[in-house]
Tab-separated table of C-alpha atoms in Angstrom:
chain	number	residue	atom	x	y	z
A	1	MET	CA	111.741	160.948	48.504
A	2	TRP	CA	114.121	164.247	48.451
A	3	ALA	CA	113.515	166.355	45.607
A	4	LEU	CA	115.915	167.034	42.138
A	5	ALA	CA	118.003	169.768	41.751
A	6	ASN	CA	119.075	167.886	38.114
A	7	ILE	CA	122.038	169.375	38.448
A	8	LYS	CA	124.154	165.921	38.494
A	9	GLY	CA	126.921	165.979	37.458
A	10	ARG	CA	127.256	169.760	36.601
A	11	ASP	CA	130.550	171.757	37.045
A	12	PHE	CA	129.372	174.482	39.273
A	13	ILE	CA	132.213	178.083	38.463
A	14	ALA	CA	129.619	179.840	39.511
A	15	ILE	CA	126.784	180.954	40.538
A	16	THR	CA	125.178	181.192	37.031
A	17	ASP	CA	125.788	178.116	36.146
A	18	PHE	CA	122.257	177.366	38.154
A	19	SER	CA	119.139	178.087	36.545
A	20	ARG	CA	116.766	179.847	39.651
A	21	SER	CA	114.137	177.394	40.195
A	22	GLU	CA	117.742	174.654	40.587
A	23	ILE	CA	118.964	177.318	42.755
A	24	GLU	CA	115.170	177.403	44.561
A	25	SER	CA	115.388	173.412	44.144
A	26	LEU	CA	118.500	173.273	46.148
A	27	PHE	CA	116.429	175.013	48.979
A	28	GLU	CA	114.439	173.071	49.163
A	29	ILE	CA	116.896	169.718	49.475
A	30	ALA	CA	118.767	172.315	51.963
A	31	GLU	CA	115.069	172.381	53.584
A	32	GLU	CA	115.393	168.532	54.192
A	33	MET	CA	118.978	167.980	55.058
A	34	ARG	CA	118.390	169.898	58.272
A	35	LYS	CA	117.186	167.135	59.873
A	36	HIS	CA	120.310	164.913	59.688
A	37	VAL	CA	122.896	168.087	60.343
A	38	LYS	CA	124.222	166.742	63.745
A	39	SER	CA	123.308	162.636	62.534
A	40	ALA	CA	124.722	160.651	59.204
A	41	THR	CA	122.239	159.331	55.882
A	42	ASP	CA	124.184	157.361	53.779
A	43	GLN	CA	123.384	158.760	50.140
A	44	LEU	CA	126.859	158.983	49.463
A	45	LYS	CA	128.657	156.944	50.756
A	46	GLY	CA	131.686	154.998	48.744
A	47	ARG	CA	132.072	158.462	46.988
A	48	ILE	CA	134.821	160.474	47.728
A	49	LEU	CA	135.274	164.314	47.936
A	50	CYS	CA	138.947	165.271	47.509
A	51	THR	CA	139.129	169.297	48.744
A	52	LEU	CA	142.011	171.224	47.681
A	53	PHE	CA	142.577	174.090	49.535
A	54	PHE	CA	145.533	177.153	47.543
A	55	GLU	CA	144.361	179.641	49.728
A	56	PRO	CA	142.618	179.446	53.715
A	57	SER	CA	140.194	178.440	54.858
A	58	THR	CA	137.942	178.092	58.078
A	59	ARG	CA	133.761	177.290	57.109
A	60	THR	CA	134.077	176.577	53.365
A	61	ARG	CA	136.070	173.874	53.719
A	62	LEU	CA	135.161	172.329	57.322
A	63	SER	CA	131.799	173.053	56.080
A	64	PHE	CA	132.188	171.260	53.155
A	65	GLU	CA	134.188	168.010	55.298
A	66	ALA	CA	131.231	167.838	57.073
A	67	ALA	CA	128.771	168.030	54.747
A	68	MET	CA	130.120	165.272	52.798
A	69	GLN	CA	130.285	163.029	56.028
A	70	ARG	CA	127.394	163.593	57.032
A	71	LEU	CA	126.090	162.470	54.027
A	72	GLY	CA	128.478	159.251	54.394
A	73	GLY	CA	130.726	159.672	52.388
A	74	GLY	CA	134.429	159.957	53.221
A	75	VAL	CA	136.841	163.175	52.815
A	76	ILE	CA	140.563	163.500	50.977
A	77	GLY	CA	142.336	166.304	49.437
A	78	PHE	CA	144.566	169.257	51.609
A	79	ALA	CA	143.745	172.596	53.337
A	80	ASP	CA	147.694	173.459	53.244
A	81	PRO	CA	149.089	173.561	49.286
A	82	SER	CA	152.930	172.514	51.485
A	83	THR	CA	151.650	169.887	52.422
A	84	ALA	CA	150.865	168.812	48.654
A	85	ARG	CA	153.821	167.998	45.937
A	86	VAL	CA	152.594	171.694	44.253
A	87	VAL	CA	155.556	173.143	46.383
A	88	THR	CA	157.834	171.356	43.792
A	89	GLY	CA	156.284	173.173	41.602
A	90	GLU	CA	153.582	170.349	40.102
A	91	ASN	CA	150.880	172.617	38.281
A	92	LEU	CA	147.576	173.004	38.637
A	93	ALA	CA	146.319	170.422	35.373
A	94	ASP	CA	148.659	167.609	37.143
A	95	THR	CA	147.391	167.631	40.005
A	96	ILE	CA	143.709	167.727	39.276
A	97	ARG	CA	144.456	165.024	37.339
A	98	MET	CA	145.328	162.969	40.122
A	99	ALA	CA	142.472	164.422	42.124
A	100	ASP	CA	140.020	163.548	39.331
A	101	SER	CA	141.440	159.819	38.833
A	102	TYR	CA	141.244	159.735	43.781
A	103	SER	CA	137.867	161.233	43.567
A	104	ASN	CA	134.249	161.776	42.808
A	105	VAL	CA	134.084	165.341	42.914
A	106	ILE	CA	137.154	167.391	44.317
A	107	VAL	CA	136.187	171.156	45.880
A	108	LEU	CA	139.141	174.046	44.738
A	109	ARG	CA	139.996	177.003	46.277
A	110	HIS	CA	143.381	178.926	44.606
A	111	LYS	CA	143.432	182.708	44.284
A	112	ILE	CA	144.343	182.249	40.751
A	113	GLU	CA	141.641	184.063	38.781
A	114	GLY	CA	139.403	180.829	36.407
A	115	ALA	CA	141.378	178.154	37.838
A	116	ALA	CA	138.387	176.434	38.656
A	117	LYS	CA	137.300	176.696	35.538
A	118	PHE	CA	140.215	175.199	34.148
A	119	ALA	CA	140.492	172.402	36.686
A	120	ALA	CA	136.644	171.397	35.248
A	121	GLN	CA	137.699	171.559	31.606
A	122	ILE	CA	140.682	168.609	33.069
A	123	ALA	CA	138.340	166.572	35.825
A	124	ARG	CA	135.553	164.062	34.255
A	125	VAL	CA	134.247	164.728	37.680
A	126	PRO	CA	132.398	167.383	38.840
A	127	VAL	CA	134.583	170.463	39.915
A	128	ILE	CA	133.664	172.995	43.108
A	129	ASN	CA	134.256	176.397	42.295
A	130	ALA	CA	135.059	176.911	46.363
A	131	GLY	CA	136.974	180.349	45.211
A	132	ASP	CA	139.047	181.915	42.490
A	133	GLY	CA	140.665	184.962	43.806
A	134	THR	CA	138.919	188.015	43.189
A	135	GLN	CA	136.481	186.767	41.608
A	136	HIS	CA	133.715	183.616	42.285
A	137	HIS	CA	132.770	182.129	45.200
A	138	PRO	CA	129.104	180.320	44.701
A	139	THR	CA	128.680	177.797	47.419
A	140	GLN	CA	128.965	181.079	49.439
A	141	THR	CA	126.550	183.307	47.408
A	142	LEU	CA	123.823	179.916	47.291
A	143	THR	CA	125.111	179.892	51.457
A	144	ASP	CA	123.866	183.315	51.485
A	145	LEU	CA	120.664	183.183	49.363
A	146	TYR	CA	119.944	180.420	51.372
A	147	THR	CA	119.836	182.170	53.784
A	148	LEU	CA	117.817	185.188	52.274
A	149	TRP	CA	114.691	182.466	50.915
A	150	ARG	CA	114.655	181.058	55.077
A	151	GLU	CA	114.911	184.220	56.650
A	152	PHE	CA	112.297	186.646	54.037
A	153	GLY	CA	110.556	183.620	52.286
A	154	SER	CA	111.279	185.297	49.012
A	155	ILE	CA	114.015	187.366	47.346
A	156	ASP	CA	112.520	188.878	44.888
A	157	GLY	CA	111.058	192.335	45.766
A	158	LEU	CA	114.563	192.999	48.802
A	159	SER	CA	116.273	196.295	49.202
A	160	ILE	CA	120.014	194.287	50.372
A	161	GLY	CA	122.564	196.693	50.548
A	162	ILE	CA	126.045	195.477	49.973
A	163	LEU	CA	128.059	197.375	51.658
A	164	GLY	CA	133.099	197.715	51.574
A	165	ASP	CA	135.772	195.808	50.273
A	166	LEU	CA	132.896	194.869	46.684
A	167	LYS	CA	136.543	196.031	44.222
A	168	HIS	CA	138.342	192.438	45.609
A	169	THR	CA	136.023	190.372	47.816
A	170	ARG	CA	135.160	187.144	45.611
A	171	SER	CA	131.582	187.088	48.037
A	172	ALA	CA	130.092	190.385	47.499
A	173	SER	CA	131.551	190.147	43.746
A	174	SER	CA	129.306	186.635	43.748
A	175	LEU	CA	126.082	188.220	46.036
A	176	CYS	CA	125.256	190.333	42.678
A	177	LEU	CA	124.917	188.208	40.469
A	178	GLY	CA	122.875	185.024	42.052
A	179	LEU	CA	121.007	187.965	43.142
A	180	SER	CA	120.484	188.836	38.871
A	181	LEU	CA	118.822	185.398	38.741
A	182	PHE	CA	115.643	186.797	41.588
A	183	LYS	CA	112.878	189.491	41.052
A	184	ASP	CA	112.327	193.183	41.693
A	185	VAL	CA	116.272	192.669	43.439
A	186	LYS	CA	117.772	196.685	44.989
A	187	LEU	CA	121.322	196.635	45.612
A	188	TYR	CA	122.593	199.320	47.421
A	189	LEU	CA	126.076	199.159	46.044
A	190	ILE	CA	127.980	200.473	48.996
A	191	SER	CA	131.885	200.652	49.097
A	192	PRO	CA	134.867	204.049	49.610
A	193	LYS	CA	135.433	205.575	46.073
A	194	GLU	CA	139.062	203.380	45.317
A	195	LEU	CA	136.845	199.686	46.953
A	196	ARG	CA	133.831	200.340	43.900
A	197	THR	CA	132.596	197.542	41.358
A	198	LYS	CA	133.866	196.129	39.745
A	199	ASP	CA	132.683	197.038	35.916
A	200	GLU	CA	132.372	193.536	34.755
A	201	VAL	CA	130.357	193.100	37.268
A	202	LYS	CA	127.759	196.517	37.212
A	203	ASP	CA	127.404	195.649	33.272
A	204	TYR	CA	126.452	192.465	34.191
A	205	LEU	CA	124.158	193.584	36.923
A	206	LYS	CA	123.037	196.015	34.380
A	207	LEU	CA	122.389	193.634	31.336
A	208	LYS	CA	120.809	191.685	33.113
A	209	GLY	CA	117.314	194.525	34.458
A	210	VAL	CA	118.630	194.985	37.997
A	211	GLU	CA	118.481	197.554	39.982
A	212	PHE	CA	121.402	199.524	41.149
A	213	THR	CA	123.396	202.822	42.635
A	214	GLU	CA	127.076	203.320	44.896
A	215	TRP	CA	126.986	205.001	47.680
A	216	ASP	CA	129.415	206.313	50.183
A	217	ASP	CA	128.177	207.328	53.390
A	218	VAL	CA	125.794	203.338	54.415
A	219	GLU	CA	123.911	205.876	56.498
A	220	LYS	CA	122.354	207.621	53.964
A	221	VAL	CA	120.946	204.650	53.209
A	222	ILE	CA	120.254	202.055	56.295
A	223	HIS	CA	117.302	202.906	56.656
A	224	GLU	CA	116.175	201.722	53.606
A	225	LEU	CA	117.496	198.973	52.930
A	226	ASP	CA	116.147	194.778	54.137
A	227	VAL	CA	119.424	192.884	54.217
A	228	LEU	CA	123.335	195.119	55.071
A	229	TYR	CA	125.493	192.585	53.098
A	230	VAL	CA	129.033	193.063	54.877
A	231	THR	CA	132.259	192.770	53.322
A	232	ARG	CA	136.490	192.783	55.075
A	233	LEU	CA	138.799	194.176	53.611
A	234	GLN	CA	141.148	191.566	51.419
A	235	LYS	CA	144.301	193.225	52.522
A	236	GLU	CA	145.733	189.589	51.156
A	237	ARG	CA	144.422	190.919	47.279
A	238	MET	CA	145.125	194.723	47.058
A	239	THR	CA	148.578	195.342	45.112
A	240	ASP	CA	149.260	198.181	46.501
A	241	PRO	CA	150.355	198.359	50.169
A	242	GLN	CA	148.489	201.650	50.990
A	243	GLU	CA	145.659	201.194	49.870
A	244	TYR	CA	144.723	199.144	53.416
A	245	GLU	CA	146.251	201.962	55.040
A	246	ARG	CA	143.626	204.637	53.161
A	247	VAL	CA	141.172	202.713	53.137
A	248	LYS	CA	141.554	200.803	56.394
A	249	GLY	CA	138.438	201.764	60.495
A	250	SER	CA	136.361	203.797	56.409
A	251	TYR	CA	133.101	201.426	57.416
A	252	ILE	CA	132.367	200.445	60.506
A	253	VAL	CA	129.261	199.448	61.173
A	254	THR	CA	127.909	200.718	65.251
A	255	THR	CA	124.908	199.499	67.105
A	256	LYS	CA	123.920	203.222	66.917
A	257	MET	CA	123.508	203.453	63.320
A	258	LEU	CA	121.187	200.099	63.187
A	259	GLU	CA	119.019	202.872	65.339
A	260	ASN	CA	117.724	204.031	61.998
A	261	ALA	CA	117.919	200.338	60.358
A	262	LYS	CA	113.786	198.987	59.623
A	263	ASP	CA	113.345	196.527	62.325
A	264	ARG	CA	113.758	192.762	60.557
A	265	MET	CA	116.824	194.806	58.747
A	266	ILE	CA	118.892	191.812	58.807
A	267	VAL	CA	123.348	192.165	59.283
A	268	MET	CA	124.670	189.220	56.525
A	269	HIS	CA	128.563	188.767	56.678
A	270	HIS	CA	130.799	186.045	54.835
A	271	LEU	CA	133.080	186.115	57.846
A	272	PRO	CA	135.538	186.150	58.795
A	273	ARG	CA	135.437	189.903	60.328
A	274	ILE	CA	137.741	191.713	61.513
A	275	GLU	CA	136.569	194.968	62.987
A	276	GLU	CA	133.705	196.132	60.278
A	277	ILE	CA	131.731	194.190	62.321
A	278	PRO	CA	132.479	195.270	66.149
A	279	LEU	CA	131.434	192.318	68.578
A	280	GLU	CA	128.071	194.054	70.258
A	281	VAL	CA	126.509	193.973	67.072
A	282	ASP	CA	126.511	190.372	67.900
A	283	TYR	CA	124.183	191.107	70.910
A	284	THR	CA	121.768	192.754	68.082
A	285	LYS	CA	118.252	191.915	67.137
A	286	HIS	CA	119.553	191.858	63.633
A	287	ALA	CA	122.626	190.034	63.991
A	288	ARG	CA	121.636	186.463	61.217
A	289	TYR	CA	126.142	185.790	59.957
A	290	PHE	CA	125.615	183.176	62.254
A	291	GLU	CA	123.262	180.869	60.727
A	292	GLN	CA	124.180	182.463	57.366
A	293	ALA	CA	127.086	180.624	58.101
A	294	ALA	CA	125.297	177.529	59.927
A	295	ASN	CA	123.268	177.062	56.931
A	296	GLY	CA	126.778	177.013	54.761
A	297	LEU	CA	126.264	173.168	56.194
A	298	PRO	CA	122.983	171.378	54.751
A	299	ALA	CA	123.398	174.135	51.614
A	300	ARG	CA	126.847	172.894	50.678
A	301	MET	CA	124.688	169.312	51.922
A	302	ALA	CA	122.060	169.777	49.337
A	303	LEU	CA	125.244	171.323	46.726
A	304	LEU	CA	127.086	167.648	47.075
A	305	TYR	CA	123.603	165.126	47.122
A	306	SER	CA	122.216	166.524	43.564
A	307	ILE	CA	126.124	166.920	41.861
A	308	VAL	CA	127.925	163.500	42.957
A	309	GLU	CA	127.171	160.917	40.443
B	1	MET	CA	144.578	185.914	1.662
B	2	GLU	CA	147.242	187.237	-0.534
B	3	ASN	CA	148.333	191.667	-1.234
B	4	VAL	CA	146.339	192.586	1.660
B	5	THR	CA	146.559	196.877	1.574
B	6	VAL	CA	146.045	197.763	5.773
B	7	VAL	CA	146.060	201.530	5.537
B	8	LEU	CA	146.450	203.730	8.560
B	9	HIS	CA	145.876	207.011	9.837
B	10	THR	CA	149.056	207.394	12.022
B	11	GLN	CA	152.901	207.609	11.766
B	12	LYS	CA	152.261	205.826	15.243
B	13	ILE	CA	153.259	202.817	13.301
B	14	GLU	CA	156.084	200.653	16.129
B	15	PRO	CA	153.730	198.616	17.412
B	16	VAL	CA	152.465	197.332	14.259
B	17	LEU	CA	156.110	196.385	13.271
B	18	LYS	CA	156.304	194.513	16.700
B	19	LEU	CA	153.474	192.642	14.516
B	20	LEU	CA	155.384	192.163	11.339
B	21	GLU	CA	158.212	190.881	12.164
B	22	ASN	CA	158.043	187.341	11.667
B	23	SER	CA	154.958	188.695	7.699
B	24	GLU	CA	156.523	189.734	4.541
B	25	ALA	CA	155.394	193.630	4.056
B	26	THR	CA	156.191	196.225	2.190
B	27	ILE	CA	155.681	199.262	3.857
B	28	GLN	CA	155.826	202.923	2.432
B	29	LYS	CA	154.609	206.352	4.909
B	30	LYS	CA	153.066	209.198	3.355
B	31	GLN	CA	152.643	212.105	5.012
B	32	GLN	CA	149.002	211.292	6.820
B	33	GLU	CA	149.174	207.789	6.604
B	34	VAL	CA	150.796	204.142	6.356
B	35	ARG	CA	150.334	201.451	3.751
B	36	ILE	CA	151.112	198.199	4.083
B	37	THR	CA	151.324	195.770	1.467
B	38	LEU	CA	151.056	192.197	2.947
B	39	LYS	CA	152.633	189.492	0.695
B	40	GLN	CA	149.593	186.888	3.244
B	41	ALA	CA	147.447	188.054	5.518
B	42	PRO	CA	145.857	185.789	7.320
B	43	ASN	CA	142.553	186.994	8.843
B	44	GLU	CA	143.680	187.251	11.906
B	45	LEU	CA	146.758	189.488	11.478
B	46	LEU	CA	144.394	191.469	10.673
B	47	LEU	CA	142.222	191.586	13.172
B	48	LYS	CA	145.153	191.760	15.510
B	49	ILE	CA	146.101	194.826	13.270
B	50	LEU	CA	143.063	196.473	13.777
B	51	LEU	CA	143.413	195.933	17.443
B	52	LEU	CA	145.721	197.842	17.747
B	53	TYR	CA	144.174	200.248	15.277
B	54	GLU	CA	140.249	200.989	15.244
B	55	ASP	CA	140.184	203.258	12.254
B	56	ALA	CA	143.035	200.895	10.063
B	57	LYS	CA	141.585	200.187	6.300
B	58	PHE	CA	142.520	196.680	4.816
B	59	TYR	CA	142.021	196.571	0.977
B	60	VAL	CA	142.900	193.974	-1.804
B	61	ASP	CA	142.668	195.178	-5.183
B	62	SER	CA	141.809	198.323	-4.587
B	63	GLU	CA	138.886	197.335	-3.718
B	64	GLU	CA	137.696	197.521	0.252
B	65	PHE	CA	137.106	194.748	2.868
B	66	THR	CA	136.442	194.277	6.545
B	67	PRO	CA	138.317	191.117	8.284
B	68	GLU	CA	136.616	188.741	10.023
B	69	PHE	CA	135.732	189.217	13.784
B	70	PRO	CA	134.003	186.854	15.034
B	71	GLY	CA	132.761	186.778	18.523
B	72	VAL	CA	135.071	184.942	20.445
B	73	LEU	CA	139.168	185.027	20.099
B	74	SER	CA	140.145	181.696	21.361
B	75	GLY	CA	144.237	181.239	21.539
B	76	PHE	CA	144.767	184.202	19.868
B	77	MET	CA	146.100	186.792	22.631
B	78	ASN	CA	147.340	186.624	26.686
B	79	CYS	CA	145.339	188.056	29.404
B	80	PRO	CA	147.226	190.900	30.722
B	81	ASN	CA	146.494	189.583	34.474
B	82	ALA	CA	148.519	188.409	36.230
B	83	ASN	CA	146.697	186.326	38.348
B	84	CYS	CA	145.051	185.208	35.353
B	85	VAL	CA	145.123	181.013	35.108
B	86	THR	CA	145.858	181.726	30.815
B	87	SER	CA	148.773	183.526	31.769
B	88	GLN	CA	150.658	180.176	33.749
B	89	PRO	CA	153.234	178.956	31.006
B	90	ARG	CA	152.965	175.876	32.738
B	91	GLU	CA	149.117	175.223	32.356
B	92	PRO	CA	148.052	173.695	29.351
B	93	VAL	CA	145.077	176.081	28.538
B	94	LYS	CA	144.748	178.318	25.864
B	95	PRO	CA	143.321	181.815	26.086
B	96	GLU	CA	140.557	183.309	25.355
B	97	PHE	CA	138.238	186.886	25.079
B	98	VAL	CA	135.018	187.554	24.985
B	99	VAL	CA	134.481	190.324	22.196
B	100	VAL	CA	132.046	192.780	24.137
B	101	ARG	CA	132.436	195.477	21.718
B	102	LYS	CA	134.029	195.353	18.398
B	103	SER	CA	134.925	199.539	18.797
B	104	PRO	CA	136.239	201.354	20.413
B	105	PRO	CA	137.605	197.216	21.464
B	106	LEU	CA	136.430	195.934	24.541
B	107	LEU	CA	137.133	191.657	25.145
B	108	GLN	CA	136.540	189.876	28.553
B	109	CYS	CA	139.291	187.335	29.407
B	110	SER	CA	137.006	183.890	29.676
B	111	TYR	CA	138.281	182.411	32.521
B	112	CYS	CA	139.936	185.423	34.645
B	113	GLY	CA	136.327	187.828	33.490
B	114	ARG	CA	138.348	191.030	33.708
B	115	TYR	CA	138.083	192.866	30.170
B	116	VAL	CA	140.458	194.046	28.200
B	117	PRO	CA	140.444	197.715	26.672
B	118	LYS	CA	142.156	199.679	24.013
B	119	GLU	CA	144.404	200.813	26.045
B	120	ALA	CA	145.487	197.726	27.260
B	121	ILE	CA	146.297	195.991	24.320
B	122	THR	CA	149.444	195.847	22.869
B	123	PRO	CA	151.661	193.362	20.253
B	124	GLU	CA	153.465	192.278	23.059
B	125	LEU	CA	149.672	191.183	24.431
B	126	LEU	CA	149.102	189.672	20.783
B	127	THR	CA	151.992	187.488	20.703
B	128	LEU	CA	150.806	184.388	22.262
B	129	LYS	CA	154.425	182.813	23.739
B	130	ARG	CA	153.163	179.224	24.764
B	131	PHE	CA	151.883	175.583	25.034
B	132	VAL	CA	148.644	175.863	23.663
B	133	PRO	CA	146.711	172.106	23.891
B	134	PRO	CA	145.055	170.766	21.123
B	135	TRP	CA	141.507	171.099	22.566
């Protein structure tokens, strides 16, 4: 019998929708799911996942679809909204009403912030947020936390640097919120001044008593880190075209830089990476971003298995 | 509430005039203050005045009172974030804000999570012109 996370029928809009114990239960289930990432089970036979991706996706969409199929369920939906009636002006509410009537769970990615929360109010089936603008990306964070838990055995007490575009990257904001569920985590928020973590996120960290500091230069702190979580510049979310030009190339993690890192320090990235992690870093003992992406499959299998009724 | 007098310690009254466009109000300008007497003064209107003028004073029969300031403002105002779902005119959604701080006001949109500081609060933002679902 597989473990239970007691989240049946619930929406997953922000990582903080689940408690620490519920997230850790999902890790345990994900461990069992690892046996099935290349085979099939019939745990969700007859259930349908509807994927509505209004923004591009590679890992999130493919791993959700693979997860549902590995669990014996079916998948409907679209990866490109230009193939759906939204091009004629159909609103999100009506699209969600249809998806709700055709499926057992909806996975939604949208550039509009709050879209998933709104969809969850419309739908009777659970809604999983696969990213809404710059706000939340809870399943990326679930994957990230699962990767940390597998790597270190516990997330408590880790020193974690988050580097890059902390203003626009939803994976970075979500990770900050997710890490607040754990004890004695020390956060180093490293970015150009223009791309600092949003006040809303920093105030939440203060409220939860998370220790954090802000830095301009990763080289000043790399020796203190257990984890360096790198993000890419979110050019598509910058409202000022000059903003990208000003910060382009301002942070690159080099193999030389990694010489000062702890032996067991790992480099993570939500991917896709552009130029912030050169190819040669892939072949160092520190690189974990491909394992991290692969962990998205068992993590999302665990989530679907636990949520879908 | 009837015959409420609002005292503003400013001469910049364009914002409040915009808010009062559809209200029956008498306005008296004095050197240091502006006195506005409202015939009908729902709490929502008083709260909007308070969001624009945090030092506004409110009186009924010369007795000062404070408008009720709930922790959540629902269906009350627009979100300044154009990328928020509540800024999409064709979605049946009721804007909602959590009051983070009353003075100076700091609100947080329950949908997009963005802060709305005092500087962003304008009469236009406080005038909800959209369909709001009954739930």
